[in-house]
XYZ file of C-alpha atoms in Angstrom:
588
model
C 36.657 1.928 9.949
C 34.533 2.181 6.793
C 35.366 0.016 3.782
C 34.893 1.889 0.510
C 33.641 -0.383 -2.275
C 33.967 -0.064 -6.068
C 31.482 2.352 -7.655
C 28.203 1.066 -9.086
C 26.029 2.666 -11.729
C 22.856 2.225 -9.677
C 22.407 1.733 -5.923
C 18.942 0.565 -4.846
C 17.793 0.674 -1.222
C 15.280 -2.147 -0.674
C 14.345 -5.122 -2.827
C 10.550 -5.238 -2.823
C 8.202 -4.464 -5.708
C 9.760 -1.174 -6.738
C 13.374 -2.165 -6.155
C 13.123 -5.440 -8.042
C 11.385 -3.899 -11.080
C 13.913 -1.068 -11.324
C 16.847 -3.427 -10.792
C 15.761 -5.733 -13.611
C 14.969 -2.981 -16.090
C 18.171 -1.018 -15.427
C 20.366 -4.120 -15.430
C 18.920 -4.892 -18.852
C 20.148 -1.440 -19.889
C 23.658 -2.699 -19.158
C 24.089 -0.771 -15.878
C 25.881 -2.244 -12.854
C 23.115 -2.469 -10.255
C 23.360 -3.343 -6.572
C 20.310 -3.687 -4.323
C 20.904 -3.399 -0.582
C 18.196 -5.078 1.492
C 17.945 -4.919 5.279
C 16.215 -8.253 5.708
C 17.075 -11.794 4.599
C 16.760 -13.422 1.210
C 13.348 -15.048 0.757
C 12.514 -17.543 -1.969
C 9.210 -19.317 -2.554
C 10.598 -22.843 -2.848
C 12.773 -22.708 0.266
C 11.019 -20.182 2.532
C 7.370 -20.869 1.725
C 7.230 -24.591 1.173
C 3.710 -25.988 0.824
C 4.172 -28.003 4.008
C 5.098 -25.048 6.202
C 3.761 -21.877 4.543
C 0.284 -22.074 6.112
C 1.615 -21.670 9.662
C -0.635 -19.028 11.195
C 1.198 -18.951 14.521
C 4.588 -18.428 12.871
C 3.735 -15.907 10.170
C 0.620 -14.131 11.436
C 0.724 -14.172 15.227
C 4.506 -14.088 15.612
C 5.072 -11.896 12.526
C 8.139 -13.662 11.167
C 8.311 -11.758 7.876
C 7.867 -8.287 9.381
C 10.477 -5.750 10.438
C 11.495 -6.475 14.023
C 10.667 -3.450 16.219
C 13.964 -3.989 18.046
C 15.691 -3.219 14.745
C 13.503 -0.378 13.526
C 10.249 1.006 14.778
C 8.692 4.448 15.020
C 7.028 6.553 17.651
C 3.453 7.741 17.369
C 1.056 10.292 18.755
C -2.343 11.585 17.677
C -1.680 15.316 17.979
C 1.354 17.637 18.037
C 0.561 18.449 21.686
C 1.187 14.859 22.795
C 4.454 13.073 23.543
C 5.072 10.229 21.104
C 5.913 6.733 22.364
C 7.542 3.831 20.495
C 5.514 1.144 18.728
C 6.764 -2.099 20.315
C 4.558 -4.554 18.425
C 3.112 -4.086 14.942
C -0.676 -3.858 14.940
C -2.333 -1.137 12.878
C -0.010 -1.783 9.924
C 2.549 -4.455 9.021
C 5.780 -3.349 7.291
C 7.556 -6.284 5.687
C 11.207 -7.170 5.914
C 13.479 -9.103 3.589
C 13.502 -9.619 -0.147
C 9.993 -9.037 -1.502
C 9.133 -6.619 1.309
C 5.451 -6.056 1.985
C 4.789 -7.157 -1.601
C 5.454 -10.695 -0.426
C 2.893 -10.833 2.404
C 0.128 -8.636 0.920
C -3.432 -9.715 0.131
C -3.317 -8.865 -3.577
C -5.834 -6.066 -4.184
C -4.569 -4.235 -7.266
C -6.441 -1.061 -8.074
C -6.159 1.880 -10.417
C -6.967 5.179 -8.765
C -9.779 7.191 -10.357
C -8.896 9.945 -12.865
C -10.220 12.593 -10.456
C -7.959 11.321 -7.665
C -4.884 12.716 -9.426
C -6.336 16.229 -9.789
C -8.387 16.111 -6.610
C -7.779 19.635 -5.332
C -8.552 21.225 -8.691
C -11.567 18.973 -9.235
C -13.171 19.417 -5.819
C -12.592 23.174 -5.806
C -14.158 23.541 -9.244
C -17.188 21.401 -8.369
C -17.938 22.434 -4.778
C -15.832 25.520 -4.067
C -12.772 25.852 -1.837
C -14.935 26.248 1.274
C -16.194 22.662 0.937
C -12.738 21.225 1.580
C -12.022 20.232 5.205
C -10.479 22.633 7.668
C -6.714 22.382 7.971
C -6.395 20.287 4.816
C -3.370 20.139 2.547
C -5.060 18.327 -0.318
C -3.100 18.782 -3.539
C -2.918 17.565 -7.111
C -0.325 14.930 -7.922
C 1.400 16.645 -10.844
C 0.605 13.623 -13.027
C -2.677 12.542 -14.620
C -4.452 9.232 -14.998
C -3.989 9.354 -18.761
C -0.230 9.719 -18.324
C -0.154 6.744 -15.950
C -2.533 4.458 -17.868
C 0.157 2.654 -19.927
C 2.143 2.106 -16.740
C -0.862 0.717 -14.859
C -1.174 -1.653 -17.808
C 2.502 -2.643 -17.539
C 2.185 -3.495 -13.838
C -1.053 -5.446 -14.341
C 0.517 -7.537 -17.101
C 3.623 -8.060 -14.986
C 1.392 -9.438 -12.222
C -1.200 -11.200 -14.393
C -4.012 -9.462 -12.512
C -7.362 -11.261 -12.576
C -10.366 -9.051 -13.251
C -12.793 -7.724 -15.807
C -12.574 -4.346 -17.566
C -15.247 -1.745 -16.872
C -14.127 0.956 -19.301
C -12.421 -0.359 -22.406
C -11.160 2.515 -24.580
C -14.067 4.680 -23.404
C -16.806 2.048 -23.798
C -18.452 0.890 -20.558
C -18.420 -2.882 -20.095
C -21.407 -4.431 -18.354
C -19.580 -6.797 -15.953
C -16.823 -4.390 -14.854
C -16.459 -1.170 -12.903
C -18.216 1.585 -14.869
C -16.441 4.300 -12.854
C -12.864 3.349 -13.675
C -10.717 5.373 -16.041
C -10.490 4.185 -19.614
C -8.045 1.331 -20.187
C -6.536 0.305 -23.507
C -7.020 -3.427 -22.948
C -8.631 -5.777 -20.471
C -7.056 -7.596 -17.563
C -4.598 -10.359 -18.476
C -6.590 -13.100 -16.681
C -10.306 -13.600 -15.889
C -11.764 -12.769 -12.454
C -11.715 -15.217 -9.542
C -14.704 -17.409 -8.756
C -16.820 -15.755 -6.089
C -18.431 -17.279 -3.015
C -21.974 -17.388 -1.701
C -21.656 -14.164 0.325
C -20.407 -12.299 -2.739
C -23.343 -13.548 -4.798
C -25.739 -12.257 -2.118
C -23.907 -8.931 -2.020
C -23.992 -8.487 -5.789
C -27.746 -9.060 -5.861
C -28.372 -6.725 -2.906
C -26.098 -4.014 -4.304
C -28.014 -4.001 -7.564
C -31.262 -3.641 -5.613
C -29.743 -0.509 -4.073
C -28.929 0.841 -7.515
C -25.197 0.115 -7.288
C -22.888 -1.447 -9.854
C -21.042 -4.461 -8.371
C -18.050 -6.054 -10.113
C -15.343 -8.624 -9.256
C -12.469 -7.094 -7.315
C -9.190 -7.059 -9.303
C -6.842 -9.612 -7.835
C -3.171 -10.543 -7.759
C -4.356 -14.007 -6.667
C -4.538 -15.451 -10.152
C -7.573 -17.244 -11.538
C -5.584 -19.197 -14.153
C -1.996 -20.107 -14.976
C -0.099 -17.213 -16.519
C 3.330 -16.366 -17.903
C 4.167 -12.706 -17.459
C 6.087 -10.124 -19.447
C 9.400 -11.196 -17.890
C 8.834 -14.873 -18.694
C 7.927 -15.798 -15.096
C 5.176 -18.394 -14.666
C 2.394 -18.252 -12.070
C -0.189 -20.872 -11.113
C -3.927 -20.585 -10.411
C -5.114 -19.784 -6.891
C -6.239 -22.726 -4.741
C -8.405 -20.507 -2.455
C -6.495 -21.637 0.650
C -7.021 -18.348 2.521
C -3.366 -17.863 3.501
C -2.468 -14.635 1.669
C -2.053 -11.624 3.904
C 0.940 -12.086 6.269
C 2.030 -15.144 4.282
C 4.168 -15.959 1.287
C 2.308 -17.964 -1.352
C 3.574 -21.550 -1.612
C 1.441 -22.166 -4.700
C 3.078 -19.495 -6.915
C -0.441 -18.103 -7.314
C -0.034 -14.677 -5.699
C 1.840 -12.004 -7.622
C 4.906 -10.896 -5.678
C 8.505 -9.993 -6.458
C 9.319 -13.668 -5.786
C 6.944 -14.910 -8.485
C 6.985 -12.034 -10.988
C 10.456 -10.466 -11.059
C 13.189 -12.236 -9.100
C 13.442 -15.347 -11.344
C 14.334 -13.031 -14.236
C 16.385 -10.582 -12.183
C 18.723 -13.212 -10.780
C 19.802 -14.141 -14.312
C 21.164 -10.648 -14.964
C 24.965 -10.663 -14.775
C 25.243 -6.979 -13.873
C 22.923 -7.290 -10.839
C 23.981 -7.982 -7.278
C 21.854 -8.307 -4.132
C 23.263 -7.723 -0.658
C 20.901 -8.910 2.048
C 20.916 -8.365 5.814
C 22.602 -5.014 5.177
C 21.020 -1.818 6.476
C 21.543 1.488 4.710
C 22.155 4.130 7.359
C 22.323 7.211 5.137
C 22.571 8.495 1.602
C 25.903 10.267 1.225
C 25.852 13.726 -0.339
C 28.403 16.000 -1.951
C 29.704 18.999 -0.027
C 26.999 21.262 -1.466
C 24.271 18.715 -0.700
C 23.006 18.670 -4.270
C 24.388 15.337 -5.432
C 24.293 11.841 -3.924
C 27.655 10.111 -3.984
C 26.336 6.742 -2.795
C 25.188 5.177 0.479
C 26.637 3.966 3.745
C 25.430 0.666 5.179
C 26.235 -1.840 7.903
C 26.075 -5.614 7.495
C 24.672 -8.094 10.033
C 28.009 -8.142 11.881
C 27.998 -4.366 12.280
C 30.766 -3.784 9.729
C 30.335 -0.471 7.911
C 30.689 -0.025 4.158
C 30.422 2.876 1.770
C 28.919 2.027 -1.600
C 29.574 4.791 -4.141
C 27.008 5.091 -6.933
C 25.960 7.328 -9.796
C 22.190 6.939 -9.283
C 20.503 6.240 -5.924
C 16.970 4.829 -5.847
C 15.109 4.726 -2.523
C 12.808 1.702 -2.720
C 12.203 0.905 0.939
C 8.790 0.861 2.627
C 7.064 4.258 2.473
C 7.779 5.219 6.088
C 11.390 4.134 5.896
C 12.010 6.103 2.688
C 10.967 9.241 4.547
C 13.161 8.474 7.539
C 16.194 7.850 5.332
C 15.651 11.178 3.562
C 15.438 12.988 6.893
C 18.531 11.258 8.242
C 20.444 12.031 5.047
C 19.464 15.675 4.668
C 17.650 15.207 1.357
C 15.060 17.963 1.096
C 13.866 20.425 3.727
C 12.131 18.744 6.709
C 8.499 19.660 7.227
C 7.855 22.156 10.025
C 4.243 21.994 11.114
C 4.343 25.208 13.150
C 5.627 27.275 10.234
C 3.883 25.108 7.655
C 7.141 25.021 5.722
C 9.323 22.241 4.358
C 8.353 19.132 2.454
C 9.940 15.922 3.801
C 7.434 14.401 6.225
C 4.552 16.492 4.882
C 1.117 15.047 4.043
C 1.272 11.717 5.837
C -2.009 9.856 5.310
C -3.485 6.415 5.891
C -6.707 4.576 4.984
C -10.088 4.592 6.715
C -12.097 1.421 7.363
C -15.749 1.085 8.256
C -18.717 -1.130 7.407
C -21.011 -3.763 8.800
C -20.672 -7.215 10.310
C -23.673 -9.300 9.259
C -24.986 -12.352 11.145
C -27.277 -14.845 9.398
C -29.477 -17.625 10.778
C -28.664 -20.582 8.536
C -26.052 -19.574 5.961
C -22.947 -21.592 5.125
C -20.400 -19.109 3.810
C -17.323 -21.385 3.940
C -14.962 -18.497 4.809
C -11.944 -20.814 4.644
C -12.377 -21.092 0.848
C -10.890 -17.678 0.206
C -8.072 -15.624 -1.227
C -6.629 -12.245 -0.383
C -8.453 -10.282 -3.065
C -11.484 -12.436 -3.699
C -14.521 -10.209 -3.458
C -17.215 -8.158 -5.160
C -17.026 -4.362 -4.979
C -19.223 -1.371 -5.789
C -17.510 1.955 -6.530
C -20.611 4.132 -6.653
C -19.538 5.888 -3.428
C -15.819 6.059 -4.135
C -13.875 9.241 -4.838
C -16.206 11.851 -6.290
C -18.414 9.336 -8.120
C -21.404 10.732 -6.180
C -22.608 14.201 -5.271
C -21.030 15.325 -2.002
C -23.105 18.482 -1.810
C -24.469 18.931 1.728
C -22.812 15.775 3.111
C -20.139 17.614 5.052
C -17.223 15.571 3.748
C -15.169 14.873 0.650
C -13.653 11.567 -0.402
C -15.232 8.148 -0.509
C -14.790 4.416 -0.335
C -15.097 1.200 -2.265
C -17.777 -1.027 -0.700
C -16.939 -4.722 -0.793
C -18.094 -8.159 0.278
C -15.044 -10.387 0.664
C -13.694 -13.362 2.531
C -9.926 -13.233 2.717
C -9.623 -16.129 5.165
C -11.213 -18.335 7.775
C -8.015 -19.152 9.642
C -8.304 -20.912 13.029
C -6.448 -18.421 15.253
C -7.561 -15.037 13.968
C -10.978 -15.709 12.432
C -13.315 -15.960 15.434
C -16.400 -13.777 14.803
C -19.080 -13.865 17.486
C -22.260 -11.821 18.043
C -22.232 -8.733 20.298
C -22.518 -9.576 23.991
C -20.652 -12.885 23.727
C -18.161 -13.455 26.576
C -14.542 -13.083 25.498
C -13.512 -16.497 26.868
C -14.908 -19.701 28.312
C -17.537 -22.240 27.303
C -20.056 -19.648 26.035
C -17.414 -18.093 23.785
C -16.456 -21.503 22.391
C -20.101 -22.340 21.620
C -20.636 -18.968 19.929
C -17.463 -19.400 17.867
C -18.568 -22.798 16.594
C -22.126 -21.671 15.923
C -21.189 -18.397 14.185
C -18.232 -19.471 12.040
C -20.294 -20.319 8.940
C -22.984 -17.693 9.460
C -21.215 -14.344 9.436
C -19.899 -12.131 6.683
C -19.002 -8.468 6.279
C -19.784 -5.547 4.021
C -16.851 -3.179 4.359
C -15.844 0.249 3.078
C -12.164 0.968 2.415
C -11.984 4.733 2.321
C -9.788 7.662 1.446
C -7.852 9.827 3.883
C -7.075 13.430 3.011
C -3.845 15.237 3.901
C -3.719 17.719 6.786
C -1.310 20.178 8.320
C -1.363 18.253 11.615
C -0.670 14.797 10.101
C 3.026 14.383 9.337
C 6.292 12.532 9.919
C 9.481 13.835 11.517
C 12.441 12.619 13.561
C 11.741 11.864 17.212
C 13.713 14.075 19.621
C 14.021 11.361 22.284
C 14.035 7.799 20.990
C 16.820 6.234 18.908
C 17.491 2.934 17.151
C 20.343 0.527 18.023
C 22.663 2.496 15.717
C 21.978 5.728 17.583
C 19.790 7.339 14.897
C 16.519 9.105 15.799
C 13.377 7.078 15.211
C 10.725 8.339 12.830
C 7.849 10.043 14.665
C 4.306 9.756 13.310
C 1.683 12.356 14.200
C -1.694 11.193 12.940
C -5.372 10.941 13.742
C -8.523 10.636 11.662
C -10.077 14.070 11.158
C -13.745 15.055 11.187
C -13.952 14.704 7.398
C -12.909 11.035 7.534
C -15.106 10.301 10.565
C -18.183 11.684 8.793
C -17.333 9.821 5.613
C -16.739 6.525 7.460
C -20.079 6.797 9.305
C -21.975 7.568 6.089
C -20.352 4.602 4.337
C -20.988 2.253 7.261
C -24.689 3.092 7.279
C -24.899 2.181 3.589
C -23.042 -1.068 4.339
C -25.606 -1.927 7.027
C -28.467 -1.311 4.585
C -26.874 -3.622 2.014
C -26.240 -6.319 4.632
C -29.896 -6.241 5.663
C -30.957 -6.592 2.028
C -28.637 -9.612 1.803
C -30.775 -11.261 4.509
C -28.788 -10.609 7.677
C -30.798 -11.062 10.868
C -28.409 -8.980 12.951
C -25.979 -6.276 11.859
C -23.270 -4.372 13.656
C -22.224 -0.935 12.426
C -18.454 -0.508 12.469
C -17.094 3.012 12.148
C -14.432 5.354 13.518
C -15.345 6.362 17.062
C -11.987 6.561 18.852
C -8.653 8.226 18.103
C -6.461 6.230 15.727
C -4.590 3.511 17.604
C -1.556 1.414 16.693
C -3.016 -1.673 18.398
C -5.740 -3.193 16.153
C -4.835 -4.091 12.582
C -6.416 -1.757 10.020
C -4.403 -1.565 6.777
C -0.755 -1.543 5.721
C -1.434 1.474 3.543
C 0.764 4.249 4.877
C 1.159 7.032 2.335
C 2.848 10.395 1.959
C 5.812 12.023 3.622
C 7.855 12.387 0.423
C 5.117 13.527 -1.922
C 5.263 14.239 -5.624
C 3.975 17.389 -7.255
C 4.654 20.365 -9.486
C 5.737 22.838 -6.781
C 8.961 22.377 -4.754
C 7.350 24.344 -1.906
C 4.691 21.649 -1.358
C 6.371 18.500 -2.679
C 9.625 16.657 -2.057
C 9.668 15.075 -5.527
C 8.852 16.194 -9.027
C 6.250 14.393 -11.142
C 8.807 11.699 -12.042
C 9.571 10.917 -8.355
C 12.935 12.664 -8.621
C 14.144 14.704 -5.644
C 13.899 18.419 -6.302
C 17.044 18.963 -4.232
C 19.277 15.975 -5.064
C 18.726 15.217 -8.721
C 20.347 11.759 -8.829
C 17.988 10.460 -6.141
C 14.568 9.025 -7.067
C 12.139 7.933 -4.327
C 9.634 5.170 -5.109
C 6.495 3.928 -3.416
C 3.431 5.229 -1.599
C 5.524 7.847 0.213
C 4.957 9.880 -2.990
C 1.134 10.007 -2.624
C -0.045 13.560 -1.738
C -3.064 11.959 0.024
C -4.661 8.529 -0.125
C -7.614 7.518 -2.282
C -10.361 4.998 -1.528
C -8.282 2.080 -2.802
C -5.323 -0.006 -1.741
C -2.099 1.590 -3.043
C -0.077 -1.212 -4.684
C -1.421 -0.843 -8.233
C -0.605 2.857 -8.202
C 2.815 2.188 -6.640
C 3.501 -0.166 -9.557
C 2.284 2.321 -12.142
C 4.415 5.118 -10.681
C 7.430 2.806 -10.723
C 7.102 2.191 -14.450
C 6.339 5.899 -14.999
C 9.532 6.957 -13.190
C 11.490 4.164 -14.878
C 10.476 5.466 -18.290
C 11.738 8.941 -17.360
C 15.019 7.500 -16.078
C 15.619 5.396 -19.191
C 14.494 7.830 -21.871
C 15.620 11.138 -20.377
C 17.724 11.028 -17.218
C 20.344 8.490 -18.315
C 20.977 10.485 -21.493
C 21.851 13.555 -19.437
C 22.418 12.630 -15.762
C 22.086 15.367 -13.210
C 19.406 17.825 -14.362
C 15.810 17.564 -13.250
C 13.599 15.636 -15.657
C 11.001 18.050 -17.026
C 9.501 16.370 -20.089
């Protein structure tokens, strides 16, 4: 039997970055807001105490803060001709669970995409011709421009207190920053982090190669900061426990540090944790959401009616919930029709591991987004003519950690266990660094998400099926980037380098990035997008879908900064236009 609850003005699915921002802003509008979160409540003081937070076995190896595959997983395959099998242990990417979501255990890289990234299809076609784009691609413009998003990038950066240095301040290039970034109206709220020895070597070598290195923007704060919601953060202690961990020092921007202290004071807000939304309920004609159905931890089912439904779960889970609920037409790869599940993308990784003879890099003195980057080969910042690929990557020297379990670099040929491995581990620990390229991934007809015909979750619902592999365009790009990384590493003084690039089909086993994008993409055409430019469903107008699921393809940056900017962009449309006339599509 389903218990029907009193109606709410706003129902939010998921309480991570996007859900917490929207909940606070809409509660301050006087709306009754309920956020329904599948995982447990997580608070810095009680869940990430300084004495227990840096537990690598608990949080990294045993993945305590991630979604449990027994509760929800997905199946994967590389091509449509294969049979997909369930992911039984997270490896390639790490979806978070509980309040804060993946925004709690992230590293903290906070980028703005390049202006050309938002009009990529138009830009590349105009510069190189349509024939230069990869075979089978579905690259498309976003329907929104960098200039439209710039104030909202600014809002997210000042919410988080991002540490960095401007490269383009109101159209004037700044010497210490990224000269390729889009113009910003003001600088970062806090100065950049202090860099390490490897980053100093990289900066010098990059300049010798004619590149333009700059400090990587960071949500690991360089100084104390009080944000726009009155929440206070502390300076980073460079402990190296960022990714996969909550920050016990209040130094990493997260929903716990930046939003929840203010949100929990709002009288019209309610959070329900350990409750899983099973579907969005629709009217008889399928054009209006009437609320959601969810089950609590005891398996009791509830119906929560609501006027406005905001999907703020992890990107993959947003797409699955839309498919399960019948919101939008599912993507059909064979017919190349439909939109929900279309244009799934990821991120490419390549680069060089560099071994030195007598360096002391102190990799343990690190933070998640400490690093120096060069963007000369990102996006379309360089001439792709004759290279055989489009897209690019940011090239970075960084140490995110030197943790005892996972950080064990050894030279090629070292045995994988035993006395020789132990000696190599001890000898190499201080003498190795990396020069890495985090690259774009374009969208393709054969890379998509749909519901698996065989496997189901404990509630009897089909699992999400992922069909994905790196295409020739990304393989060529990754190899080209890796070769440049090797050259830079040699200029830094490395005595031995290892080229790391994409040589095998994509695998779920080794960690790569938690940067899954697409599946519910935004755009200007309902035939190729599930959402309009304000992240509003074309088909169910009182449903908005947040997060990286809206990206039509992925750029050469981590997605969180753009997820934050799109959240504030959609929020502005909801507050200024939608709430004044609920129901119609927002068009201005």
